[in-house]
């Protein structure tokens, strides 16, 4: 697919050094995390209509829908005014009927491009930059809404979102928060909650940004005479509940009392739970004596790192070429990694997998990962080229 996002747009990535500040500045990181994060909405008017053009444009969306090999999981339609059956635009085999997409959009449907960061290099780089701040999976969904239309009914999301208004305008209405920080699978159910009165209303114009915490009920419709294009940047976080569950699992591996079966007959209607309750209380007293955070926390860290896509831009081009001994390299600032002990060995946990480190390589790896530029000779290894190619292929280092 084409990487062009709009006419005369610089290829520079202004978000690369600090993606969060690019979205919310002049609000500082400290103020955002203390006052807004998981608590209340933040609206950032910019008066810079071309601010988000390096990421996307309506022209790019038009080209994408007209030419890309779109499959059923990549595109959707939504219209709050009517029910839409996906069979209208999804053909046998999962391919997409482009003509139906265009026609339904003309009739008022919002076009949704799901997870576009998985195929778009600029959106992918933006997500990596956001992940550097939040240490969580960051995803993008794209919404192109025609004039005088609304894609979704009033609802809340079960993940925090940043809304980047790329083109056009959208009027947002905020309500209450019936569920504080809902779980990932705790979706909004229409008719279940008393939404109450509108508590806030604002218009996002091209270049503006909004942060909306999960659980905050909202709706949005196109404002002005033209279509609205916005990027929803979603944060898929891990919770303390997951850390606690991992800690309990660690305790169960070492304490057989936690692995004992439930009492025989516990499912009988007349079962006396007194004995079970006493045993449960004993286990709860043992738990804080044995549970530790660090092992569980390391599992969260390592799981996050391994789940990231490797940033291998340039690795294929340079992979077959001889290594220049004078070329300087440095660790990529947006690539997460961790050096971990595995028994007596050292392992580099990186996106795409783990790299075992031989005892003779430890100092070389520490030098390469120090954050300071280096050349091949600085590694002090007879076969330093093999190590370099390995780190380049996994997207851990790149040329200066």
Short mmCIF file of C-alpha atoms in Angstrom, two decimals:
data_model
loop_
_atom_site.label_atom_id
_atom_site.label_comp_id
_atom_site.label_asym_id
_atom_site.label_seq_id
_atom_site.Cartn_x
_atom_site.Cartn_y
_atom_site.Cartn_z
CA UNK A 1 0.00 0.00 0.00
CA UNK A 2 1.08 3.54 -0.55
CA UNK A 3 2.79 5.28 2.36
CA UNK A 4 1.72 8.74 1.18
CA UNK A 5 -0.54 10.38 3.76
CA UNK A 6 -1.34 13.63 1.99
CA UNK A 7 0.00 16.25 -0.35
CA UNK A 8 3.32 17.92 0.49
CA UNK A 9 3.55 16.24 3.90
CA UNK A 10 7.02 15.88 5.36
CA UNK A 11 8.25 12.34 5.89
CA UNK A 12 9.57 13.35 9.32
CA UNK A 13 7.92 11.79 12.35
CA UNK A 14 7.41 14.62 14.84
CA UNK A 15 6.09 12.24 17.49
CA UNK A 16 9.22 10.07 17.56
CA UNK A 17 10.95 11.65 20.57
CA UNK A 18 7.87 12.08 22.79
CA UNK A 19 4.58 10.87 21.32
CA UNK A 20 2.49 11.67 24.40
CA UNK A 21 3.62 15.30 24.54
CA UNK A 22 2.92 15.58 20.81
CA UNK A 23 -0.69 14.70 21.63
CA UNK A 24 -1.35 16.49 24.92
CA UNK A 25 1.20 19.32 25.21
CA UNK A 26 1.42 21.79 26.88
CA UNK A 27 -0.04 19.45 29.52
CA UNK A 28 2.95 17.68 31.05
CA UNK A 29 3.32 13.94 31.56
CA UNK A 30 3.19 14.47 35.33
CA UNK A 31 -0.04 16.47 35.20
CA UNK A 32 -1.63 14.01 32.77
CA UNK A 33 -0.92 10.95 34.91
CA UNK A 34 -1.87 12.66 38.17
CA UNK A 35 -5.08 14.37 37.06
CA UNK A 36 -6.46 12.76 33.90
CA UNK A 37 -5.20 9.21 33.35
CA UNK A 38 -8.01 6.74 34.11
CA UNK A 39 -9.95 9.59 35.73
CA UNK A 40 -11.31 12.27 33.41
CA UNK A 41 -11.28 13.49 29.82
CA UNK A 42 -8.66 15.89 28.52
CA UNK A 43 -9.42 18.09 25.49
CA UNK A 44 -6.47 19.61 23.62
CA UNK A 45 -7.41 22.28 21.02
CA UNK A 46 -4.54 23.01 18.66
CA UNK A 47 -5.57 25.42 15.87
CA UNK A 48 -3.16 23.42 13.68
CA UNK A 49 -5.38 21.71 11.09
CA UNK A 50 -2.49 19.84 9.42
CA UNK A 51 -0.96 18.51 12.66
CA UNK A 52 -1.94 14.86 12.12
CA UNK A 53 -1.51 14.78 8.33
CA UNK A 54 1.85 12.94 8.65
CA UNK A 55 -0.20 10.01 9.94
CA UNK A 56 -3.22 9.90 7.66
CA UNK A 57 -5.57 11.69 5.24
CA UNK A 58 -8.92 11.08 3.58
CA UNK A 59 -7.10 10.85 0.25
CA UNK A 60 -4.97 8.02 1.65
CA UNK A 61 -8.06 6.21 2.95
CA UNK A 62 -9.68 6.55 -0.50
CA UNK A 63 -6.59 5.10 -2.17
CA UNK A 64 -6.37 2.29 0.36
CA UNK A 65 -9.98 1.18 -0.07
CA UNK A 66 -9.68 1.39 -3.84
CA UNK A 67 -6.48 -0.63 -4.15
CA UNK A 68 -5.52 -2.67 -1.08
CA UNK A 69 -6.37 -6.35 -0.63
CA UNK A 70 -8.86 -5.72 2.17
CA UNK A 71 -10.16 -8.71 4.13
CA UNK A 72 -13.15 -9.02 6.43
CA UNK A 73 -11.19 -8.36 9.66
CA UNK A 74 -9.69 -5.14 8.32
CA UNK A 75 -12.76 -3.03 7.52
CA UNK A 76 -16.22 -2.46 8.95
CA UNK A 77 -19.20 -0.11 8.67
CA UNK A 78 -21.34 1.44 11.41
CA UNK A 79 -24.39 3.69 11.43
CA UNK A 80 -26.24 4.63 14.63
CA UNK A 81 -29.41 5.30 12.62
CA UNK A 82 -29.82 1.77 11.21
CA UNK A 83 -28.70 -1.82 11.47
CA UNK A 84 -26.05 -2.92 8.98
CA UNK A 85 -25.51 -6.57 8.04
CA UNK A 86 -21.85 -7.39 7.33
CA UNK A 87 -23.00 -9.81 4.64
CA UNK A 88 -23.68 -6.71 2.55
CA UNK A 89 -19.97 -6.03 2.01
CA UNK A 90 -18.21 -9.27 2.99
CA UNK A 91 -18.09 -11.75 0.13
CA UNK A 92 -17.40 -15.49 0.11
CA UNK A 93 -13.83 -16.16 1.18
CA UNK A 94 -13.67 -13.04 3.33
CA UNK A 95 -12.90 -10.49 0.62
CA UNK A 96 -14.53 -7.04 0.68
CA UNK A 97 -16.97 -5.58 -1.83
CA UNK A 98 -15.49 -2.11 -2.34
CA UNK A 99 -18.50 -0.80 -4.24
CA UNK A 100 -20.81 -1.61 -1.31
CA UNK A 101 -18.40 0.08 1.11
CA UNK A 102 -18.43 3.27 -0.99
CA UNK A 103 -22.22 3.17 -1.50
CA UNK A 104 -23.04 2.60 2.16
CA UNK A 105 -20.65 5.39 3.15
CA UNK A 106 -22.53 7.72 0.76
CA UNK A 107 -25.74 6.68 2.57
CA UNK A 108 -24.33 7.75 5.95
CA UNK A 109 -22.26 4.81 7.22
CA UNK A 110 -18.94 5.34 9.01
CA UNK A 111 -16.04 3.44 7.47
CA UNK A 112 -13.88 1.74 10.11
CA UNK A 113 -10.38 0.54 9.29
CA UNK A 114 -9.34 -1.75 12.10
CA UNK A 115 -5.77 -2.17 13.34
CA UNK A 116 -4.36 -0.16 10.43
CA UNK A 117 -1.07 0.18 12.31
CA UNK A 118 -0.40 -3.47 11.44
CA UNK A 119 0.08 -2.56 7.77
CA UNK A 120 0.95 1.14 7.82
CA UNK A 121 4.58 1.98 8.76
CA UNK A 122 3.86 5.50 10.06
CA UNK A 123 1.00 4.39 12.30
CA UNK A 124 3.14 1.46 13.46
CA UNK A 125 5.97 3.83 14.39
CA UNK A 126 3.54 6.09 16.23
CA UNK A 127 2.19 3.14 18.23
CA UNK A 128 5.75 2.08 19.16
CA UNK A 129 6.44 5.60 20.37
CA UNK A 130 3.30 5.54 22.54
CA UNK A 131 4.21 2.10 23.88
CA UNK A 132 7.52 3.55 25.06
CA UNK A 133 5.55 5.74 27.49
CA UNK A 134 2.73 3.39 28.52
CA UNK A 135 4.35 -0.07 28.40
CA UNK A 136 1.18 -1.53 26.93
CA UNK A 137 -0.10 -2.65 23.56
CA UNK A 138 -1.18 0.41 21.55
CA UNK A 139 -3.51 0.01 18.60
CA UNK A 140 -5.24 2.24 16.08
CA UNK A 141 -8.70 2.18 14.54
CA UNK A 142 -9.62 4.68 11.84
CA UNK A 143 -13.09 6.27 11.51
CA UNK A 144 -14.27 8.13 8.40
CA UNK A 145 -17.77 9.53 9.00
CA UNK A 146 -19.80 11.35 6.33
CA UNK A 147 -21.42 14.75 6.99
CA UNK A 148 -24.40 14.89 9.39
CA UNK A 149 -23.86 11.29 10.55
CA UNK A 150 -23.17 9.31 13.72
CA UNK A 151 -21.47 5.94 13.65
CA UNK A 152 -22.21 4.58 17.12
CA UNK A 153 -24.85 4.84 19.82
CA UNK A 154 -23.94 6.29 23.21
CA UNK A 155 -21.47 3.90 24.91
CA UNK A 156 -18.27 3.55 26.89
CA UNK A 157 -15.05 1.86 25.79
CA UNK A 158 -13.31 -0.75 27.90
CA UNK A 159 -9.90 0.68 27.04
CA UNK A 160 -8.53 4.22 27.28
CA UNK A 161 -8.35 6.11 23.99
CA UNK A 162 -6.72 9.15 22.45
CA UNK A 163 -8.75 10.65 19.64
CA UNK A 164 -6.71 12.40 16.93
CA UNK A 165 -8.93 14.52 14.69
CA UNK A 166 -7.24 14.40 11.28
CA UNK A 167 -9.77 16.13 9.01
CA UNK A 168 -13.20 17.67 9.46
CA UNK A 169 -15.01 18.15 12.76
CA UNK A 170 -16.80 15.96 15.27
CA UNK A 171 -19.05 17.01 18.15
CA UNK A 172 -18.58 14.92 21.30
CA UNK A 173 -20.92 14.55 24.27
CA UNK A 174 -19.77 13.13 27.61
CA UNK A 175 -22.00 11.54 30.25
CA UNK A 176 -21.21 9.71 33.48
CA UNK A 177 -18.93 6.80 34.38
CA UNK A 178 -21.19 3.90 35.45
CA UNK A 179 -18.21 1.48 35.56
CA UNK A 180 -14.84 2.75 36.78
CA UNK A 181 -11.89 1.27 34.83
CA UNK A 182 -13.86 -1.66 33.35
CA UNK A 183 -12.09 -4.89 32.48
CA UNK A 184 -11.02 -5.47 28.88
CA UNK A 185 -13.93 -7.86 28.33
CA UNK A 186 -16.48 -5.74 30.20
CA UNK A 187 -18.27 -4.21 27.23
CA UNK A 188 -21.03 -1.61 27.32
CA UNK A 189 -24.58 -3.00 27.45
CA UNK A 190 -27.29 -0.74 26.07
CA UNK A 191 -30.17 -0.22 28.48
CA UNK A 192 -28.25 -1.44 31.52
CA UNK A 193 -27.14 1.95 32.84
CA UNK A 194 -28.80 5.26 33.64
CA UNK A 195 -26.62 7.57 31.55
CA UNK A 196 -28.01 10.77 33.09
CA UNK A 197 -27.46 14.20 31.65
CA UNK A 198 -24.67 15.37 29.37
CA UNK A 199 -21.74 16.45 31.58
CA UNK A 200 -19.54 17.87 28.85
CA UNK A 201 -19.69 18.80 25.19
CA UNK A 202 -16.97 19.86 22.77
CA UNK A 203 -16.06 19.91 19.08
CA UNK A 204 -12.82 18.37 17.87
CA UNK A 205 -11.47 20.14 14.81
CA UNK A 206 -8.62 19.05 12.55
CA UNK A 207 -5.42 18.97 14.62
CA UNK A 208 -7.22 18.68 17.98
CA UNK A 209 -6.85 15.73 20.34
CA UNK A 210 -8.91 14.27 23.20
CA UNK A 211 -8.15 11.67 25.84
CA UNK A 212 -11.15 9.62 27.01
CA UNK A 213 -10.64 7.16 29.89
CA UNK A 214 -12.30 3.76 29.75
CA UNK A 215 -15.72 3.65 31.34
CA UNK A 216 -16.60 7.27 30.48
CA UNK A 217 -19.84 7.21 28.47
CA UNK A 218 -19.80 9.28 25.29
CA UNK A 219 -21.12 9.66 21.76
CA UNK A 220 -19.97 11.66 18.75
CA UNK A 221 -21.39 12.89 15.45
CA UNK A 222 -20.02 14.82 12.50
CA UNK A 223 -20.04 18.60 12.88
CA UNK A 224 -19.74 21.08 10.03
CA UNK A 225 -20.38 20.50 6.34
CA UNK A 226 -17.65 17.97 5.50
CA UNK A 227 -16.70 14.43 6.46
CA UNK A 228 -14.78 13.64 9.64
CA UNK A 229 -11.65 11.51 9.78
CA UNK A 230 -10.15 10.60 13.14
CA UNK A 231 -7.72 8.08 14.56
CA UNK A 232 -8.61 6.33 17.78
CA UNK A 233 -5.43 5.28 19.55
CA UNK A 234 -6.33 2.60 22.11
CA UNK A 235 -4.32 1.55 25.17
CA UNK A 236 -4.63 -2.18 25.95
CA UNK A 237 -3.23 -2.23 29.47
CA UNK A 238 -2.36 -4.86 32.03
CA UNK A 239 -3.95 -4.47 35.47
CA UNK A 240 -2.91 -5.04 39.07
CA UNK A 241 -5.45 -7.85 39.18
CA UNK A 242 -3.32 -9.70 36.61
CA UNK A 243 -0.17 -9.15 38.65
CA UNK A 244 -1.89 -10.48 41.77
CA UNK A 245 -3.15 -13.55 39.89
CA UNK A 246 0.39 -14.24 38.65
CA UNK A 247 1.72 -13.86 42.21
CA UNK A 248 -0.87 -16.35 43.48
CA UNK A 249 0.15 -18.77 40.72
CA UNK A 250 3.79 -18.45 41.80
CA UNK A 251 2.84 -19.26 45.39
CA UNK A 252 0.82 -22.27 44.24
CA UNK A 253 3.89 -23.66 42.47
CA UNK A 254 5.83 -23.76 45.74
CA UNK A 255 3.09 -24.36 48.36
CA UNK A 256 1.16 -27.65 47.97
CA UNK A 257 -1.63 -26.41 50.25
CA UNK A 258 -2.85 -24.17 47.40
CA UNK A 259 -2.92 -27.16 45.06
CA UNK A 260 -5.16 -29.32 47.21
CA UNK A 261 -8.50 -30.22 45.69
CA UNK A 262 -11.76 -28.71 46.88
CA UNK A 263 -13.58 -30.87 49.49
CA UNK A 264 -15.49 -33.89 48.17
CA UNK A 265 -19.14 -33.09 47.68
CA UNK A 266 -18.63 -29.30 47.74
CA UNK A 267 -21.18 -28.87 44.94
CA UNK A 268 -24.00 -30.54 46.91
CA UNK A 269 -26.87 -28.21 47.78
CA UNK A 270 -26.66 -29.14 51.49
CA UNK A 271 -22.85 -28.94 51.74
CA UNK A 272 -21.68 -27.22 54.96
CA UNK A 273 -19.11 -24.61 53.90
CA UNK A 274 -17.76 -24.03 57.39
CA UNK A 275 -14.71 -26.27 56.99
CA UNK A 276 -13.99 -24.91 53.50
CA UNK A 277 -14.27 -21.35 54.76
CA UNK A 278 -11.76 -22.08 57.55
CA UNK A 279 -9.28 -23.55 55.04
CA UNK A 280 -9.76 -20.59 52.72
CA UNK A 281 -9.01 -18.20 55.59
CA UNK A 282 -5.82 -20.12 56.38
CA UNK A 283 -4.68 -19.89 52.75
CA UNK A 284 -5.37 -16.15 52.67
CA UNK A 285 -3.15 -15.75 55.76
CA UNK A 286 -0.35 -17.74 54.11
CA UNK A 287 -0.55 -15.81 50.84
CA UNK A 288 0.98 -12.46 51.91
CA UNK A 289 3.79 -14.32 53.68
CA UNK A 290 4.87 -15.97 50.42
CA UNK A 291 3.67 -13.78 47.57
CA UNK A 292 6.22 -11.42 46.04
CA UNK A 293 5.67 -8.80 43.38
CA UNK A 294 8.91 -9.01 41.42
CA UNK A 295 8.51 -12.43 39.78
CA UNK A 296 4.95 -11.61 38.75
CA UNK A 297 6.02 -8.16 37.57
CA UNK A 298 8.86 -9.66 35.51
CA UNK A 299 6.34 -11.92 33.80
CA UNK A 300 4.28 -8.86 32.86
CA UNK A 301 7.38 -7.06 31.56
CA UNK A 302 8.66 -10.02 29.57
CA UNK A 303 5.24 -10.80 28.15
CA UNK A 304 4.89 -7.23 26.92
CA UNK A 305 8.35 -7.18 25.32
CA UNK A 306 7.95 -10.54 23.57
CA UNK A 307 4.55 -9.54 22.20
CA UNK A 308 5.91 -6.48 20.36
CA UNK A 309 6.65 -6.55 16.64
CA UNK A 310 10.33 -6.28 15.81
CA UNK A 311 11.32 -2.97 14.23
CA UNK A 312 13.41 -4.46 11.42
CA UNK A 313 13.29 -1.47 9.06
CA UNK A 314 16.52 -1.59 7.06
CA UNK A 315 17.51 -5.07 8.26
CA UNK A 316 16.60 -6.84 5.03
CA UNK A 317 18.36 -4.25 2.84
CA UNK A 318 21.58 -4.46 4.85
CA UNK A 319 21.39 -8.13 5.72
CA UNK A 320 23.22 -9.45 2.64
CA UNK A 321 25.77 -6.64 2.47
CA UNK A 322 29.22 -6.77 4.09
CA UNK A 323 29.41 -5.01 7.45
CA UNK A 324 31.37 -1.76 7.44
CA UNK A 325 33.79 -1.84 10.40
CA UNK A 326 33.58 1.96 10.63
CA UNK A 327 29.78 2.05 10.80
CA UNK A 328 28.50 3.19 14.21
CA UNK A 329 25.42 1.58 15.76
CA UNK A 330 23.19 2.42 18.71
CA UNK A 331 20.30 0.72 20.46
CA UNK A 332 16.95 1.81 19.01
CA UNK A 333 15.25 4.09 21.56
CA UNK A 334 11.72 2.75 20.96
CA UNK A 335 12.59 -0.95 21.12
CA UNK A 336 11.80 -2.53 24.52
CA UNK A 337 14.24 -5.13 25.85
CA UNK A 338 15.46 -6.61 29.12
CA UNK A 339 18.54 -8.54 30.18
CA UNK A 340 17.42 -11.39 32.40
CA UNK A 341 19.15 -14.19 34.24
CA UNK A 342 18.19 -17.74 33.28
CA UNK A 343 19.94 -19.84 35.87
CA UNK A 344 23.61 -19.04 35.39
CA UNK A 345 23.09 -17.78 31.84
CA UNK A 346 22.05 -14.36 30.59
CA UNK A 347 19.19 -13.85 28.13
CA UNK A 348 18.24 -10.81 26.09
CA UNK A 349 14.44 -10.62 26.01
CA UNK A 350 13.47 -8.70 22.90
CA UNK A 351 10.56 -8.30 20.49
CA UNK A 352 10.23 -11.45 18.45
CA UNK A 353 12.03 -13.77 20.88
CA UNK A 354 14.85 -14.35 23.35
CA UNK A 355 18.55 -14.28 22.54
CA UNK A 356 20.80 -16.54 24.59
CA UNK A 357 24.07 -14.87 25.53
CA UNK A 358 27.27 -16.85 25.93
CA UNK A 359 29.52 -16.06 28.88
CA UNK A 360 32.18 -14.65 26.54
CA UNK A 361 29.61 -12.30 24.98
CA UNK A 362 28.19 -10.72 28.14
CA UNK A 363 30.38 -7.61 28.16
CA UNK A 364 29.90 -7.12 24.43
CA UNK A 365 26.13 -7.19 24.82
CA UNK A 366 26.29 -4.79 27.73
CA UNK A 367 28.35 -2.42 25.58
CA UNK A 368 25.95 -2.67 22.64
CA UNK A 369 22.94 -2.05 24.88
CA UNK A 370 24.47 0.81 26.86
CA UNK A 371 22.73 3.46 24.76
CA UNK A 372 26.06 4.86 23.56
CA UNK A 373 27.12 4.58 19.89
CA UNK A 374 29.68 1.90 19.11
CA UNK A 375 31.52 0.32 16.20
CA UNK A 376 32.29 -3.34 15.65
CA UNK A 377 35.73 -3.18 17.24
CA UNK A 378 34.26 -1.82 20.48
CA UNK A 379 32.59 -5.17 21.13
CA UNK A 380 35.91 -6.94 21.62
CA UNK A 381 34.74 -10.16 19.97
CA UNK A 382 36.51 -12.13 17.26
CA UNK A 383 33.18 -12.72 15.54
CA UNK A 384 31.49 -9.43 16.40
CA UNK A 385 29.78 -9.36 13.00
CA UNK A 386 27.63 -12.35 13.91
CA UNK A 387 26.41 -10.60 17.06
CA UNK A 388 25.74 -7.38 15.13
CA UNK A 389 23.66 -9.14 12.50
CA UNK A 390 21.69 -10.84 15.23
CA UNK A 391 20.84 -7.57 16.99
CA UNK A 392 20.03 -5.85 13.70
CA UNK A 393 17.73 -8.68 12.62
CA UNK A 394 15.79 -8.49 15.90
CA UNK A 395 15.44 -4.72 15.56
CA UNK A 396 17.38 -3.96 18.75
CA UNK A 397 20.10 -1.77 17.20
CA UNK A 398 20.39 0.36 14.09
CA UNK A 399 22.98 2.51 12.35
CA UNK A 400 23.63 5.96 13.76
#
